[in-house]
Coordinates of C-alpha atoms in Angstrom, one line a residue:
M1 CA 106.8 100.5 74.7
W2 CA 104.3 102.5 76.8
P3 CA 105.7 103.9 80.1
S4 CA 103.8 104.0 83.3
K5 CA 104.8 105.8 86.5
V6 CA 105.7 103.7 89.4
G7 CA 106.4 105.7 92.5
R8 CA 109.2 108.1 91.7
G9 CA 110.3 106.1 88.7
V10 CA 109.2 105.2 85.2
F11 CA 108.8 101.6 84.2
F12 CA 109.5 100.7 80.5
R13 CA 108.1 97.4 79.3
G14 CA 110.3 95.8 76.7
A15 CA 112.9 98.5 76.8
T16 CA 115.7 97.8 74.4
E17 CA 118.2 100.0 72.6
S18 CA 116.2 99.8 69.4
N19 CA 113.1 100.9 71.3
F20 CA 115.0 103.9 72.7
S21 CA 115.7 105.2 69.2
R22 CA 112.7 104.1 67.3
G23 CA 109.7 103.9 69.7
P24 CA 106.9 106.5 70.1
F25 CA 108.6 107.5 73.3
V26 CA 112.3 108.0 73.4
A27 CA 114.0 107.5 76.7
V28 CA 117.5 109.0 76.9
I29 CA 119.5 107.6 79.8
L30 CA 122.0 110.1 81.1
S31 CA 124.8 109.7 83.6
M32 CA 124.6 112.4 86.2
R33 CA 128.3 112.3 86.9
R34 CA 129.2 112.8 83.2
V35 CA 126.7 115.5 82.1
V36 CA 124.9 117.2 85.0
G37 CA 127.6 116.8 87.6
T38 CA 125.3 116.5 90.7
A39 CA 122.6 114.0 91.6
N40 CA 119.9 116.6 92.5
K41 CA 120.2 119.0 89.6
Y42 CA 118.3 118.9 86.3
D43 CA 120.2 120.3 83.3
V44 CA 117.5 121.7 81.0
R45 CA 120.0 122.8 78.4
T46 CA 121.3 119.2 78.1
W47 CA 117.7 118.0 77.7
Q48 CA 117.1 120.4 74.9
R49 CA 120.3 119.3 73.1
L50 CA 119.3 115.6 73.4
E51 CA 115.7 116.3 72.3
A52 CA 117.0 118.1 69.2
M53 CA 119.1 115.2 68.2
V54 CA 116.3 112.5 68.2
P55 CA 116.5 110.5 64.9
Q56 CA 114.5 112.1 62.2
G57 CA 112.6 108.9 61.7
S58 CA 111.0 109.1 65.1
D59 CA 107.5 110.6 65.5
R60 CA 108.3 114.0 67.0
N61 CA 104.6 114.8 67.7
F62 CA 104.8 112.4 70.8
R63 CA 106.3 113.4 74.1
F64 CA 109.7 112.2 75.0
C65 CA 110.8 111.0 78.4
L66 CA 114.2 111.9 79.9
A67 CA 115.1 109.4 82.5
V68 CA 118.1 110.3 84.6
R69 CA 120.0 107.7 86.6
H70 CA 123.4 107.2 88.2
G71 CA 124.6 104.9 85.4
G72 CA 123.9 101.3 84.7
D73 CA 122.5 99.2 81.9
P74 CA 120.3 101.3 79.5
S75 CA 118.3 98.3 78.7
A76 CA 117.2 97.8 82.3
S77 CA 113.5 97.5 82.8
T78 CA 113.3 100.1 85.6
C79 CA 114.7 103.6 85.2
P80 CA 114.5 105.7 88.4
L81 CA 113.2 109.2 87.9
P82 CA 114.2 112.0 90.4
P83 CA 111.3 113.9 91.9
L84 CA 112.2 117.1 90.1
M85 CA 111.9 115.4 86.7
K86 CA 108.7 115.6 84.7
W87 CA 107.3 114.7 81.3
L88 CA 108.5 117.4 78.9
P89 CA 106.7 118.2 75.7
V90 CA 108.7 118.7 72.5
V91 CA 109.2 122.3 71.7
Q92 CA 107.7 122.5 68.2
Q93 CA 105.9 125.9 68.4
S94 CA 106.9 128.6 66.0
P95 CA 109.0 131.3 67.7
W96 CA 106.2 133.8 67.9
P97 CA 104.8 134.6 71.4
Q98 CA 101.3 133.4 72.0
W99 CA 100.7 135.0 75.4
D100 CA 98.9 138.2 76.2
R101 CA 97.6 138.8 72.7
S102 CA 95.1 141.4 72.0
Q103 CA 91.7 140.1 71.0
A104 CA 91.4 142.3 67.9
P105 CA 94.3 143.3 65.6
Y106 CA 95.6 146.8 66.4
S107 CA 95.4 149.1 63.4
F108 CA 97.8 151.9 62.7
R109 CA 98.7 154.3 59.9
P110 CA 101.6 153.5 57.5
E111 CA 103.1 156.9 58.2
D112 CA 103.4 156.0 61.9
E113 CA 105.7 152.9 61.3
D114 CA 109.0 154.7 62.0
A115 CA 107.6 156.2 65.2
I116 CA 106.2 152.9 66.3
L117 CA 109.5 151.1 65.8
Q118 CA 111.3 153.8 67.8
A119 CA 108.8 153.4 70.6
I120 CA 108.5 149.6 70.9
S121 CA 111.7 148.1 69.6
Y122 CA 115.4 148.1 70.3
H123 CA 118.5 146.1 69.4
R124 CA 119.8 143.7 72.0
E125 CA 123.5 143.9 71.9
D126 CA 123.8 141.3 74.7
I127 CA 122.6 138.6 72.2
D128 CA 125.4 139.6 69.9
L129 CA 127.9 139.3 72.7
E130 CA 126.8 135.8 73.6
V131 CA 128.2 134.5 70.3
L132 CA 131.5 135.1 68.6
S133 CA 132.1 138.9 68.8
F134 CA 135.0 141.3 69.0
P135 CA 135.4 144.4 71.2
P136 CA 135.1 147.8 69.6
G137 CA 138.3 148.9 67.9
T138 CA 139.7 145.4 67.5
H139 CA 139.7 145.6 63.7
D140 CA 140.3 149.3 63.2
Q141 CA 143.6 148.6 61.4
V142 CA 142.0 145.8 59.4
T143 CA 139.2 148.2 58.3
I144 CA 141.8 150.7 57.0
S145 CA 143.6 148.0 55.1
L146 CA 140.4 146.5 53.6
S147 CA 139.1 149.9 52.4
S148 CA 142.4 151.3 51.2
T149 CA 143.2 151.4 47.5
F150 CA 146.6 153.2 47.6
R151 CA 145.1 155.8 45.3
L152 CA 144.6 159.5 46.2
P153 CA 142.3 161.3 45.7
P154 CA 139.5 158.8 45.3
D155 CA 138.0 158.6 41.8
P156 CA 134.1 158.7 41.6
R157 CA 134.3 156.6 38.5
D158 CA 135.2 153.6 40.6
D159 CA 131.5 152.9 41.1
N160 CA 131.2 152.3 37.3
P161 CA 133.4 149.3 36.3
A162 CA 133.2 150.3 32.6
L163 CA 135.2 153.5 33.4
V164 CA 137.9 151.9 35.5
P165 CA 140.4 150.4 33.1
S166 CA 141.5 153.6 31.3
S167 CA 142.2 155.4 34.6
F168 CA 144.2 152.5 36.1
R169 CA 146.4 151.2 33.3
Q170 CA 148.7 154.1 33.3
S171 CA 149.0 154.9 37.0
T172 CA 149.3 151.5 38.8
S173 CA 151.3 148.3 38.6
S174 CA 150.0 145.5 36.5
P175 CA 148.9 142.1 38.0
G176 CA 150.0 140.3 34.9
D177 CA 148.0 138.6 32.2
I178 CA 144.8 138.9 34.1
D179 CA 145.0 142.6 33.3
L180 CA 144.3 141.8 29.7
L181 CA 140.7 140.7 30.6
P182 CA 137.8 143.0 30.7
V183 CA 137.0 144.4 34.1
E184 CA 133.5 142.8 34.1
L185 CA 135.1 139.4 33.6
I186 CA 137.6 140.0 36.4
H187 CA 134.7 140.9 38.6
D188 CA 132.9 137.7 37.7
I189 CA 136.1 135.7 38.6
C190 CA 136.4 137.5 41.9
L191 CA 132.8 136.7 42.8
R192 CA 133.6 133.0 42.5
L193 CA 136.8 133.2 44.6
D194 CA 136.7 132.2 48.2
M195 CA 137.5 135.0 50.7
E196 CA 141.0 133.8 51.4
S197 CA 142.0 133.6 47.8
L198 CA 140.4 137.0 47.1
W199 CA 142.5 138.4 50.0
H200 CA 145.7 137.0 48.4
L201 CA 144.7 138.3 45.0
R202 CA 144.1 141.7 46.4
Q203 CA 147.7 141.8 47.8
T204 CA 149.3 141.1 44.5
S205 CA 149.3 144.6 43.1
S206 CA 147.6 148.0 43.4
R207 CA 145.7 147.3 40.2
T208 CA 143.9 144.2 41.6
R209 CA 143.4 146.0 44.9
Q210 CA 141.6 148.8 43.2
I211 CA 139.5 146.5 40.9
I212 CA 138.3 144.5 43.9
H213 CA 137.6 147.6 45.8
C214 CA 135.3 148.9 43.0
M215 CA 133.0 145.8 43.4
H216 CA 129.7 146.7 45.0
E217 CA 129.6 143.3 46.8
Y218 CA 133.0 143.8 48.3
K219 CA 132.4 147.3 49.5
T220 CA 129.1 146.4 51.1
I221 CA 130.6 143.5 53.0
V222 CA 133.5 145.6 54.3
K223 CA 131.2 148.4 55.4
H224 CA 128.3 146.4 57.0
A225 CA 129.6 142.9 57.8
L226 CA 133.1 143.3 59.0
S227 CA 132.6 141.1 62.1
P228 CA 131.5 138.0 60.2
L229 CA 134.3 138.6 57.7
C230 CA 136.9 138.8 60.4
A231 CA 135.3 135.8 62.1
L232 CA 135.9 133.8 58.9
F233 CA 139.6 134.6 58.9
R234 CA 140.2 134.2 62.6
T235 CA 138.6 130.8 62.6
M236 CA 140.4 129.7 59.4
S237 CA 137.2 129.3 57.5
A238 CA 137.7 131.9 54.9
S239 CA 138.6 129.4 52.2
S240 CA 135.2 127.8 52.4
V241 CA 133.1 130.8 51.6
S242 CA 133.1 132.7 48.3
L243 CA 132.5 136.4 47.9
E244 CA 129.3 135.6 46.0
A245 CA 128.1 133.3 48.8
F246 CA 128.9 135.9 51.5
F247 CA 127.0 138.6 49.7
R248 CA 124.1 136.4 48.9
L249 CA 123.7 135.5 52.6
L250 CA 124.0 139.1 53.6
C251 CA 121.1 139.9 51.3
T252 CA 118.8 137.3 52.9
Q253 CA 117.1 137.6 56.3
N254 CA 115.1 134.5 57.1
C255 CA 116.4 131.7 59.3
A256 CA 117.4 128.7 57.1
V257 CA 116.4 126.3 59.9
C258 CA 112.9 127.3 61.1
G259 CA 112.1 129.5 58.1
D260 CA 110.0 131.8 60.2
G261 CA 112.3 133.8 62.4
Y262 CA 114.7 136.6 61.5
G263 CA 118.2 135.1 61.0
N264 CA 120.2 137.4 63.1
L265 CA 123.1 134.9 63.3
V266 CA 125.3 133.0 60.9
F267 CA 126.4 129.4 61.6
L268 CA 130.0 129.6 60.6
P269 CA 130.8 125.9 59.9
T270 CA 128.3 125.6 57.1
W271 CA 127.6 129.3 56.4
I272 CA 123.9 129.4 56.8
R273 CA 121.7 132.0 58.5
C274 CA 119.9 131.1 61.7
C275 CA 118.1 132.7 64.5
S276 CA 118.6 132.9 68.2
W277 CA 115.6 130.8 68.8
C278 CA 117.1 127.8 66.9
L279 CA 120.5 128.4 68.6
E280 CA 118.9 128.2 72.1
N281 CA 116.9 125.1 71.2
Y282 CA 119.9 123.4 69.7
A283 CA 118.5 122.7 66.3
L284 CA 120.4 119.7 64.7
Q285 CA 121.2 121.6 61.5
I286 CA 123.3 124.1 63.5
S287 CA 124.8 122.0 66.2
T288 CA 128.4 120.8 66.3
T289 CA 130.4 117.8 67.5
P290 CA 134.0 117.7 68.5
L291 CA 136.2 116.1 65.9
T292 CA 137.6 113.7 68.5
V293 CA 134.1 112.5 69.3
A294 CA 133.3 111.9 65.6
R295 CA 136.5 109.8 65.4
E296 CA 136.4 108.0 68.7
E297 CA 132.7 107.6 69.5
F298 CA 131.2 107.4 66.1
K299 CA 134.1 105.4 64.7
L300 CA 134.0 107.2 61.4
S301 CA 136.7 106.3 58.9
E302 CA 139.4 108.7 57.9
A303 CA 137.8 108.9 54.5
S304 CA 134.5 110.1 55.9
L305 CA 136.2 112.5 58.3
M306 CA 138.1 114.1 55.5
K307 CA 134.8 114.9 53.7
L308 CA 133.4 116.7 56.8
P309 CA 133.9 120.5 56.9
T310 CA 136.0 121.3 60.0
F311 CA 135.7 124.4 62.1
T312 CA 138.3 125.7 64.6
A313 CA 136.4 127.6 67.3
L314 CA 137.9 130.6 69.1
P315 CA 138.1 130.2 72.9
R316 CA 136.1 132.4 75.1
D317 CA 138.0 135.4 76.5
Y318 CA 136.6 134.9 80.0
D319 CA 137.3 131.1 80.3
K320 CA 140.3 131.1 82.6
R321 CA 140.2 127.4 83.2
R322 CA 141.7 126.6 79.8
D323 CA 144.8 127.3 78.0
P324 CA 143.9 130.3 75.8
R325 CA 146.0 128.8 73.0
Y326 CA 143.7 125.7 72.9
R327 CA 141.2 125.8 70.1
E328 CA 138.7 123.0 69.7
T329 CA 138.0 121.6 66.2
V330 CA 134.4 120.7 65.6
V331 CA 132.3 119.3 62.7
P332 CA 128.6 119.8 61.9
T333 CA 126.5 117.2 63.9
E334 CA 124.0 116.6 61.1
L335 CA 126.8 115.7 58.7
V336 CA 128.3 113.4 61.3
F337 CA 125.0 111.6 61.7
S338 CA 124.7 111.3 57.9
A339 CA 128.3 109.9 57.6
Y340 CA 127.5 107.4 60.4
R341 CA 124.4 106.1 58.6
E342 CA 126.3 105.7 55.3
E343 CA 128.9 103.6 57.0
N344 CA 126.4 101.5 59.1
D345 CA 123.6 100.5 56.6
K346 CA 121.4 103.5 57.4
A347 CA 121.4 102.7 61.2
D348 CA 120.7 105.6 63.5
P349 CA 123.4 106.6 66.1
T350 CA 123.0 104.9 69.5
W351 CA 122.0 106.7 72.7
E352 CA 125.6 106.6 73.9
M353 CA 126.7 108.5 70.8
M354 CA 124.0 111.1 71.3
L355 CA 125.1 111.4 75.0
E356 CA 128.6 112.3 73.9
V357 CA 127.3 114.9 71.4
A358 CA 124.9 116.3 74.0
G359 CA 127.6 117.1 76.5
E360 CA 127.6 120.8 76.0
S361 CA 130.9 122.3 74.8
T362 CA 132.1 125.5 76.3
D363 CA 132.8 126.7 72.7
H364 CA 129.3 126.0 71.3
E365 CA 128.3 129.6 71.0
M366 CA 131.7 130.4 69.4
C367 CA 130.5 128.8 66.2
Y368 CA 128.0 131.6 65.5
C369 CA 128.4 135.3 64.8
A370 CA 125.9 138.2 64.5
M371 CA 125.0 138.8 60.9
P372 CA 123.1 141.8 59.6
S373 CA 120.8 141.8 56.6
Y374 CA 121.2 144.1 53.6
N375 CA 118.2 145.2 51.6
L376 CA 119.5 145.3 48.0
N377 CA 116.5 147.3 46.7
H378 CA 116.5 150.1 49.4
K379 CA 120.3 149.9 50.1
Q380 CA 119.5 149.6 53.8
I381 CA 121.1 147.5 56.5
Q382 CA 119.2 145.8 59.4
N383 CA 120.7 144.3 62.6
G384 CA 117.5 142.9 64.1
L385 CA 115.0 144.3 66.6
C386 CA 113.6 143.0 69.9
C387 CA 110.2 144.0 71.4
K388 CA 110.2 146.2 74.4
G389 CA 106.7 145.0 75.3
C390 CA 107.9 141.4 75.5
Q391 CA 110.8 142.6 77.7
I392 CA 108.4 144.2 80.1
A393 CA 106.2 141.2 80.1
V394 CA 109.1 138.9 81.0
R395 CA 110.5 141.4 83.6
D396 CA 107.2 141.9 85.3
G397 CA 106.3 138.3 85.5
I398 CA 103.4 138.4 83.0
V399 CA 105.0 135.5 81.3
P400 CA 105.7 132.6 83.7
I401 CA 109.4 131.7 84.1
D402 CA 109.5 128.1 82.8
P403 CA 112.6 126.8 80.9
T404 CA 110.4 124.4 79.0
D405 CA 107.9 127.1 77.9
P406 CA 108.8 128.8 74.6
N407 CA 107.1 132.0 75.7
S408 CA 109.4 132.5 78.6
N409 CA 112.1 133.6 76.1
A410 CA 109.8 136.0 74.3
D411 CA 112.0 138.9 75.1
R412 CA 114.9 137.3 73.2
I413 CA 113.1 136.8 69.9
V414 CA 114.8 139.0 67.2
Y415 CA 112.6 140.4 64.4
E416 CA 113.2 142.3 61.2
R417 CA 111.3 145.5 60.5
N418 CA 108.2 144.1 58.9
Q419 CA 108.1 141.1 61.3
I420 CA 108.0 143.3 64.4
L421 CA 105.3 145.5 63.0
R422 CA 103.2 142.4 62.5
H423 CA 104.0 141.3 66.0
F424 CA 103.0 144.8 67.3
V425 CA 99.5 144.3 65.9
H426 CA 98.9 141.5 68.5
C427 CA 101.4 142.4 71.3
R428 CA 99.3 144.0 74.1
Q429 CA 102.4 145.4 76.0
A430 CA 103.9 146.9 72.9
Q431 CA 100.5 148.6 72.2
I432 CA 100.5 150.1 75.7
L433 CA 104.0 151.5 75.1
W434 CA 102.9 153.1 71.8
S435 CA 99.8 154.6 73.5
K436 CA 102.0 156.1 76.2
A437 CA 104.4 157.5 73.5
T438 CA 101.5 159.1 71.6
R439 CA 100.0 160.6 74.8
A440 CA 103.4 162.1 75.7
H441 CA 103.7 163.5 72.2
D442 CA 100.3 165.1 72.4
D443 CA 101.0 166.6 75.8
V444 CA 104.2 168.2 74.4
L445 CA 102.2 169.7 71.5
V446 CA 99.6 171.1 73.9
S447 CA 102.2 172.6 76.2
M448 CA 104.0 174.2 73.2
G449 CA 100.7 175.5 71.8

């Protein structure tokens, strides 16, 4: 099925539904009234979602065609193409800007790393606010409760579990038979408990409250990852994540989807770390489908639906068009596709099903939360850094504004410390910022001398 342009349209020879999902070119027929809403507007974000959901068996190195029409038979031989449409390449580049690179790597002294980071990097809070986030002060009372042990004054021996039992047995209430176990074994049990069960166990007595508070994993999470912790409870997902899994994810930093970028976000339904790049490009591994769509459009059996992990998204605060009490239940799209293939002899979902999934939900970003990374060796926390040089390049038009060009979002790429230093070696605009900072520092020294 090789397409050839005919006037303002695209003609497909032998176009059938199987060709749409299996051919070297994938034509996705959209209904303007259902997805875009107007006949003369092209929805780039909908295209990105559809492109990300192309069956994995297809050859993704080819280009895909998006043919938009006002409805009709998808197997029709002629698919009119609006003038504003064009052939779009699949975005497969690694999320590292390739524009305006210096010809030779920039060299710097290791002792200048901190000064370079201060001059060329910053944390973009607006990216954190685009996903599930909470206003400052929302969880102040929760923080007090999570960090309180009902024991004054604090005992420095709490950091050493071997010294805890003798100081607790005489001064606090007993949780029962579990108190007969060694503290190390109790800690091992607590690590395997999900966060909801751990919370309930913590409420049973002052003794269990103090034992849990002594755990390094628990204290680190409460201190550095309070927002993801509260997001789990407020979305009723705390029963699916153990304390060990939470702390393990906190100690990682790479995106689990692309493997290259810094995972500044956590995908709450499956509890994996991902990056803003994969979120904005609607990677299949971190996309969601409404539970009603999985039931009604994919026709999944109740047995299959019961196996899927469900997630209840919080509504956006600024969405005034909906009842604030309404909370949409979604399931991971990748698992929906897998369940569909199991029930249909490994057949891929049809284009109609993909269309239903691609219709963007207003709660899509509410399935993610900002997630810092904790360096276990250096006991340091990182929240991700963006490049000021890339921000200047996008602001000043050095990078062309093109929704289909990965480099147009270079200012939104989030790095960890070592990554942004490697990026600085080739980023011309960041090097200019560093040169200005060093000259300003030298001028100050001269004036003081």
